[in-house]
mmCIF file with all atom_site columns, C-alpha atoms in Angstrom:
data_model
loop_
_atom_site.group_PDB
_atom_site.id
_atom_site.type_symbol
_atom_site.label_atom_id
_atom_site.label_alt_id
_atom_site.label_comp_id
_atom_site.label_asym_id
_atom_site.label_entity_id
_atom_site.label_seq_id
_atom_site.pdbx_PDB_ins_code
_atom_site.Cartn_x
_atom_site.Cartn_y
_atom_site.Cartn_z
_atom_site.occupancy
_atom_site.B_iso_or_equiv
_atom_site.pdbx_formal_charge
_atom_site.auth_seq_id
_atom_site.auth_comp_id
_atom_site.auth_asym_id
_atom_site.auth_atom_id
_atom_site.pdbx_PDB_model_num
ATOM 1  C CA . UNK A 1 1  ? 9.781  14.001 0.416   1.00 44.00 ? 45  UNK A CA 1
ATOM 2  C CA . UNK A 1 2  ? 10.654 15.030 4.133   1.00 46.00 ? 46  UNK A CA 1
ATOM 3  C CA . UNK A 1 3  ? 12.556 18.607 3.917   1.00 46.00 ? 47  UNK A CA 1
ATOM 4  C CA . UNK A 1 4  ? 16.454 17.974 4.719   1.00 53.00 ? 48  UNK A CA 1
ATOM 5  C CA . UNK A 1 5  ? 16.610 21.544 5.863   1.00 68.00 ? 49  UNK A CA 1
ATOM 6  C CA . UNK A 1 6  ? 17.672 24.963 3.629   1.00 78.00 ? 50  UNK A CA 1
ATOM 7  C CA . UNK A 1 7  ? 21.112 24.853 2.372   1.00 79.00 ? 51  UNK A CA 1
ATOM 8  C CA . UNK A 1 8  ? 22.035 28.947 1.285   1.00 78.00 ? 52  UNK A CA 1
ATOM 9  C CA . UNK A 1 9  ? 18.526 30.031 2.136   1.00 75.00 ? 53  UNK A CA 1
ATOM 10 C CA . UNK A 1 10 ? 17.166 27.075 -0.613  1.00 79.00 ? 54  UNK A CA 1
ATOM 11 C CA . UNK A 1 11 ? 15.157 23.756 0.774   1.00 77.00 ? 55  UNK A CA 1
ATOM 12 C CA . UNK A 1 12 ? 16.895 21.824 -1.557  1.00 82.00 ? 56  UNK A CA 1
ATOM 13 C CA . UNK A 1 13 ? 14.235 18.809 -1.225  1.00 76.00 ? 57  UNK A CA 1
ATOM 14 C CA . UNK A 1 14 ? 11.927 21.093 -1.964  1.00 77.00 ? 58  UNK A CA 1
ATOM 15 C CA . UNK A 1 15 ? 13.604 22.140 -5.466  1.00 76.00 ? 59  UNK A CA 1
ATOM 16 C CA . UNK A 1 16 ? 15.152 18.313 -6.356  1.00 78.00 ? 60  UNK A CA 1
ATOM 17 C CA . UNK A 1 17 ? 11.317 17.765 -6.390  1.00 74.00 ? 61  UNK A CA 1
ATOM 18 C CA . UNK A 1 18 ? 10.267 18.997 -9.797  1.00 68.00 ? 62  UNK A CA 1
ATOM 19 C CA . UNK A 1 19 ? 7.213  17.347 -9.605  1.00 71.00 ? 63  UNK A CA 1
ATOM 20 C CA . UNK A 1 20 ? 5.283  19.110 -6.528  1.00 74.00 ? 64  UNK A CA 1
ATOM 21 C CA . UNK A 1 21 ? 3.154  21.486 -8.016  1.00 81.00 ? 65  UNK A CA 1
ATOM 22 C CA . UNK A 1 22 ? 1.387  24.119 -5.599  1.00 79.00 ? 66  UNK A CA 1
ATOM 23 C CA . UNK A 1 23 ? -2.785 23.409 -4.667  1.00 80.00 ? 67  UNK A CA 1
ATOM 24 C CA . UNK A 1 24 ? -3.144 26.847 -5.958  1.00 80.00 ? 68  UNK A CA 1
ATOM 25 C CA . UNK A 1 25 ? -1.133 26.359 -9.225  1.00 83.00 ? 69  UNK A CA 1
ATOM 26 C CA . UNK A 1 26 ? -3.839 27.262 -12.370 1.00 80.00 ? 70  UNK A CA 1
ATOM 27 C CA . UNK A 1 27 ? -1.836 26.094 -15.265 1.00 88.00 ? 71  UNK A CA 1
ATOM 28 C CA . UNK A 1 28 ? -0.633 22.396 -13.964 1.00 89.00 ? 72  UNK A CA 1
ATOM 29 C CA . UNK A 1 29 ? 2.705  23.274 -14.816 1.00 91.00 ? 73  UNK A CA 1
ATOM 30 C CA . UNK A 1 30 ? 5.148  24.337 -11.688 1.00 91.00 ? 74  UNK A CA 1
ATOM 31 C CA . UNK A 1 31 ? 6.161  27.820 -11.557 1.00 92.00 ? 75  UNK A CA 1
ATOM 32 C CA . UNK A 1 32 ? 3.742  28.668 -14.153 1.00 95.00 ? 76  UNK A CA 1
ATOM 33 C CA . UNK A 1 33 ? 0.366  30.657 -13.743 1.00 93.00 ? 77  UNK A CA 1
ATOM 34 C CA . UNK A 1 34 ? -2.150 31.041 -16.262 1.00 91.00 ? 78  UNK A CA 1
ATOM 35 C CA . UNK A 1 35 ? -3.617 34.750 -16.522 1.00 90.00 ? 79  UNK A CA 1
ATOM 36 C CA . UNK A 1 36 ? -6.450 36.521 -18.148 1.00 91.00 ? 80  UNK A CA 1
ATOM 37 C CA . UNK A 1 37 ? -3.606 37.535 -21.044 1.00 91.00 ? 81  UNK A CA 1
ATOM 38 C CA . UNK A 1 38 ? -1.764 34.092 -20.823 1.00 94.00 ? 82  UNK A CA 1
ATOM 39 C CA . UNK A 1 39 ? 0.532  32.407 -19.118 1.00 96.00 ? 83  UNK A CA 1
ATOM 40 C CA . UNK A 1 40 ? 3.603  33.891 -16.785 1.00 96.00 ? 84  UNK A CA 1
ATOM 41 C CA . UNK A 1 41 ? 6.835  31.945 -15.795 1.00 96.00 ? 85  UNK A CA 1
ATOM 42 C CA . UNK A 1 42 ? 8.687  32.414 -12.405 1.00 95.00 ? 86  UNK A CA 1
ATOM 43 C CA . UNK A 1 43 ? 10.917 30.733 -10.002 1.00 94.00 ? 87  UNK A CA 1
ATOM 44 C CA . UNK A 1 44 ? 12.107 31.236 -6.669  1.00 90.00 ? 88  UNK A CA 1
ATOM 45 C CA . UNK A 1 45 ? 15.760 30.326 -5.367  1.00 90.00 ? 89  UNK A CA 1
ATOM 46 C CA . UNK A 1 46 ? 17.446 31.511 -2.345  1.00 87.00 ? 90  UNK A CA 1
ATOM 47 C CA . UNK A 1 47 ? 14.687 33.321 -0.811  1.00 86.00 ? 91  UNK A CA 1
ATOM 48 C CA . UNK A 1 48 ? 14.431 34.982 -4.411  1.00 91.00 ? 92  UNK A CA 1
ATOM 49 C CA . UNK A 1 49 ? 11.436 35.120 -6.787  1.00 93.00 ? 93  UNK A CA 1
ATOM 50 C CA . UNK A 1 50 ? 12.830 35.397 -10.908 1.00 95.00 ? 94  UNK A CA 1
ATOM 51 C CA . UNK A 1 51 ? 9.477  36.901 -13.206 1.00 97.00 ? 95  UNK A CA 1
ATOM 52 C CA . UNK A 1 52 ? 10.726 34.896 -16.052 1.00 97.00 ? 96  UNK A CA 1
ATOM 53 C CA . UNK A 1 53 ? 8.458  36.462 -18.662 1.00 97.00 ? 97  UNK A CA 1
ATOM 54 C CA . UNK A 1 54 ? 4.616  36.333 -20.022 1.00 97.00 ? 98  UNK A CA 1
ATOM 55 C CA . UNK A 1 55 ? 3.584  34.373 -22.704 1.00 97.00 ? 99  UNK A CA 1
ATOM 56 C CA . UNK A 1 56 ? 1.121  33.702 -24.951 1.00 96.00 ? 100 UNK A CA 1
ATOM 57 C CA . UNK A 1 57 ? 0.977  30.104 -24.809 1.00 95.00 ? 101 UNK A CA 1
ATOM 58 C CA . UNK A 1 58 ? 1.760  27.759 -22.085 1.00 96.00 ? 102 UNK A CA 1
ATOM 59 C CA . UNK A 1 59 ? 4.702  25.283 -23.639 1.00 97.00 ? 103 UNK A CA 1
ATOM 60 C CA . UNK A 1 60 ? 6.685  29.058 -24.354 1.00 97.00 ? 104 UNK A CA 1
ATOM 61 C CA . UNK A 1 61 ? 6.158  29.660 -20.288 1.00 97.00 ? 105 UNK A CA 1
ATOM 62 C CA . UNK A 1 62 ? 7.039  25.675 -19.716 1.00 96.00 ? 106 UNK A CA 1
ATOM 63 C CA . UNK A 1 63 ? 10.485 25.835 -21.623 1.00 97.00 ? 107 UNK A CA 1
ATOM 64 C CA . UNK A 1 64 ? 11.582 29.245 -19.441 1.00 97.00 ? 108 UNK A CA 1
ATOM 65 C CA . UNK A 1 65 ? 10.606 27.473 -16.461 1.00 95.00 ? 109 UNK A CA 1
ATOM 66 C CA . UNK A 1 66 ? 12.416 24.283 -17.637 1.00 94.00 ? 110 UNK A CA 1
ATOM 67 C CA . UNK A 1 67 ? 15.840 26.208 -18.846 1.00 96.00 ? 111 UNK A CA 1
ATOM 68 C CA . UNK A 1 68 ? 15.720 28.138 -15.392 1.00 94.00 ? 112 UNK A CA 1
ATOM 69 C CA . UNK A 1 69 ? 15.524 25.629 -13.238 1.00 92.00 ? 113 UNK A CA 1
ATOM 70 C CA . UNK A 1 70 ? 18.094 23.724 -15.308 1.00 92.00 ? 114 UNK A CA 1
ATOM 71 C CA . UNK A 1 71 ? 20.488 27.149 -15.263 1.00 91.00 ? 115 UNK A CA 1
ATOM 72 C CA . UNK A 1 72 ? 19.612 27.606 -11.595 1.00 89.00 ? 116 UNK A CA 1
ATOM 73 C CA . UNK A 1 73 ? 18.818 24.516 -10.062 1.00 89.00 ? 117 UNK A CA 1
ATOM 74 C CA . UNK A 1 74 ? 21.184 22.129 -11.846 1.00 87.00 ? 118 UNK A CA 1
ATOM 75 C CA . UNK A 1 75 ? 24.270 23.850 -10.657 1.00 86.00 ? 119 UNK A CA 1
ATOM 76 C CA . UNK A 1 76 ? 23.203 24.313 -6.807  1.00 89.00 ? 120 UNK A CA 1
ATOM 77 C CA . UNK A 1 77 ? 21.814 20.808 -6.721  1.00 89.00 ? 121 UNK A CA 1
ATOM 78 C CA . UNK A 1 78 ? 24.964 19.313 -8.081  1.00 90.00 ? 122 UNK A CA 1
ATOM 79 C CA . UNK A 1 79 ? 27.375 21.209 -5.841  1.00 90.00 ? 123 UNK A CA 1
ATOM 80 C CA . UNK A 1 80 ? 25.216 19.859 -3.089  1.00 89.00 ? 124 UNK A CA 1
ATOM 81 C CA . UNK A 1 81 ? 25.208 16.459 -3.985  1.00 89.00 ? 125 UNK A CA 1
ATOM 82 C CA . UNK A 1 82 ? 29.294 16.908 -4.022  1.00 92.00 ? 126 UNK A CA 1
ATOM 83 C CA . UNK A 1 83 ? 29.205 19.067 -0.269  1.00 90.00 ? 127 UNK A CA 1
ATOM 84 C CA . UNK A 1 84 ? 26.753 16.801 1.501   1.00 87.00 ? 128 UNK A CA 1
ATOM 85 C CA . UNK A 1 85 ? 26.700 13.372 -0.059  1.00 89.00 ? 129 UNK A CA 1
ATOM 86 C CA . UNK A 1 86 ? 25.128 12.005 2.982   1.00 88.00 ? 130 UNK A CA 1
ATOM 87 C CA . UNK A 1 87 ? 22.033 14.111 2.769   1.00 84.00 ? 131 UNK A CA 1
ATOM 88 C CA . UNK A 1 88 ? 21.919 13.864 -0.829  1.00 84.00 ? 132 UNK A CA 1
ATOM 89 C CA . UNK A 1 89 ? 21.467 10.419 -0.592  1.00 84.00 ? 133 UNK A CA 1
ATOM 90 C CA . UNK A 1 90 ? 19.151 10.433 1.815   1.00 82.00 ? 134 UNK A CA 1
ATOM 91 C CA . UNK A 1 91 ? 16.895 12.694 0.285   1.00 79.00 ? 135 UNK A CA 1
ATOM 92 C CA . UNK A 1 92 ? 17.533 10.162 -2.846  1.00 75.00 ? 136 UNK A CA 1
ATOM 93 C CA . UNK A 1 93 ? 16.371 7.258  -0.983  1.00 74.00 ? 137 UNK A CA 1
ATOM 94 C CA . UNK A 1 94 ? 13.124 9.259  0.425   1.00 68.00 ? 138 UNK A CA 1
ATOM 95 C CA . UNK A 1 95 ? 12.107 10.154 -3.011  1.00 61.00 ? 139 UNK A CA 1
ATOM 96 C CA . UNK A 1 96 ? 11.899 6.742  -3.738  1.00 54.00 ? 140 UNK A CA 1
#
């Protein structure tokens, strides 16, 4: 999906797309890294990066990734869709 620029310092194609996961990602899951002690959660947003917490298993670390990007993301990408409805639809149409 073609970046349709940074909206309050976020790419917001970049975070609508919850299925890029980094070449350098060790766990398969985004935003979550597996460790020598486990796994640790994190997630970036507006130039920000959130430790979310180590865990001992990796579906623990999945659900705090899930629940912040649903506390974080949700909200941004829904005010978006509501300020730029242009752009939000066609970012739509390019992740098609």
């Amino acid at each position: 999906c073609k970046n349709v620029g940074i909206i309050e310092n976020t790419s917001v194609s970049q975070i609508a797309n919850t299925n890029s996961i980094s070449k350098a990602n060790t766990s398969g899951v985004r935003g979550v890294s597996h460790t020598k002690h486990g796994y640790v959660a994190y997630i970036g947003f507006q130039k920000k990066l959130y430790y979310l917490g180590s865990f001992k298993n990796i579906n623990e670390a999945t659900e705090a990734r899930k629940k912040a990007e649903e506390e974080l993301y949700g909200n941004f990408l829904e005010w978006y869709s509501k300020e730029y409805p242009e752009k939000w639809k066609k970012m739509k149409r390019q992740k098609s």
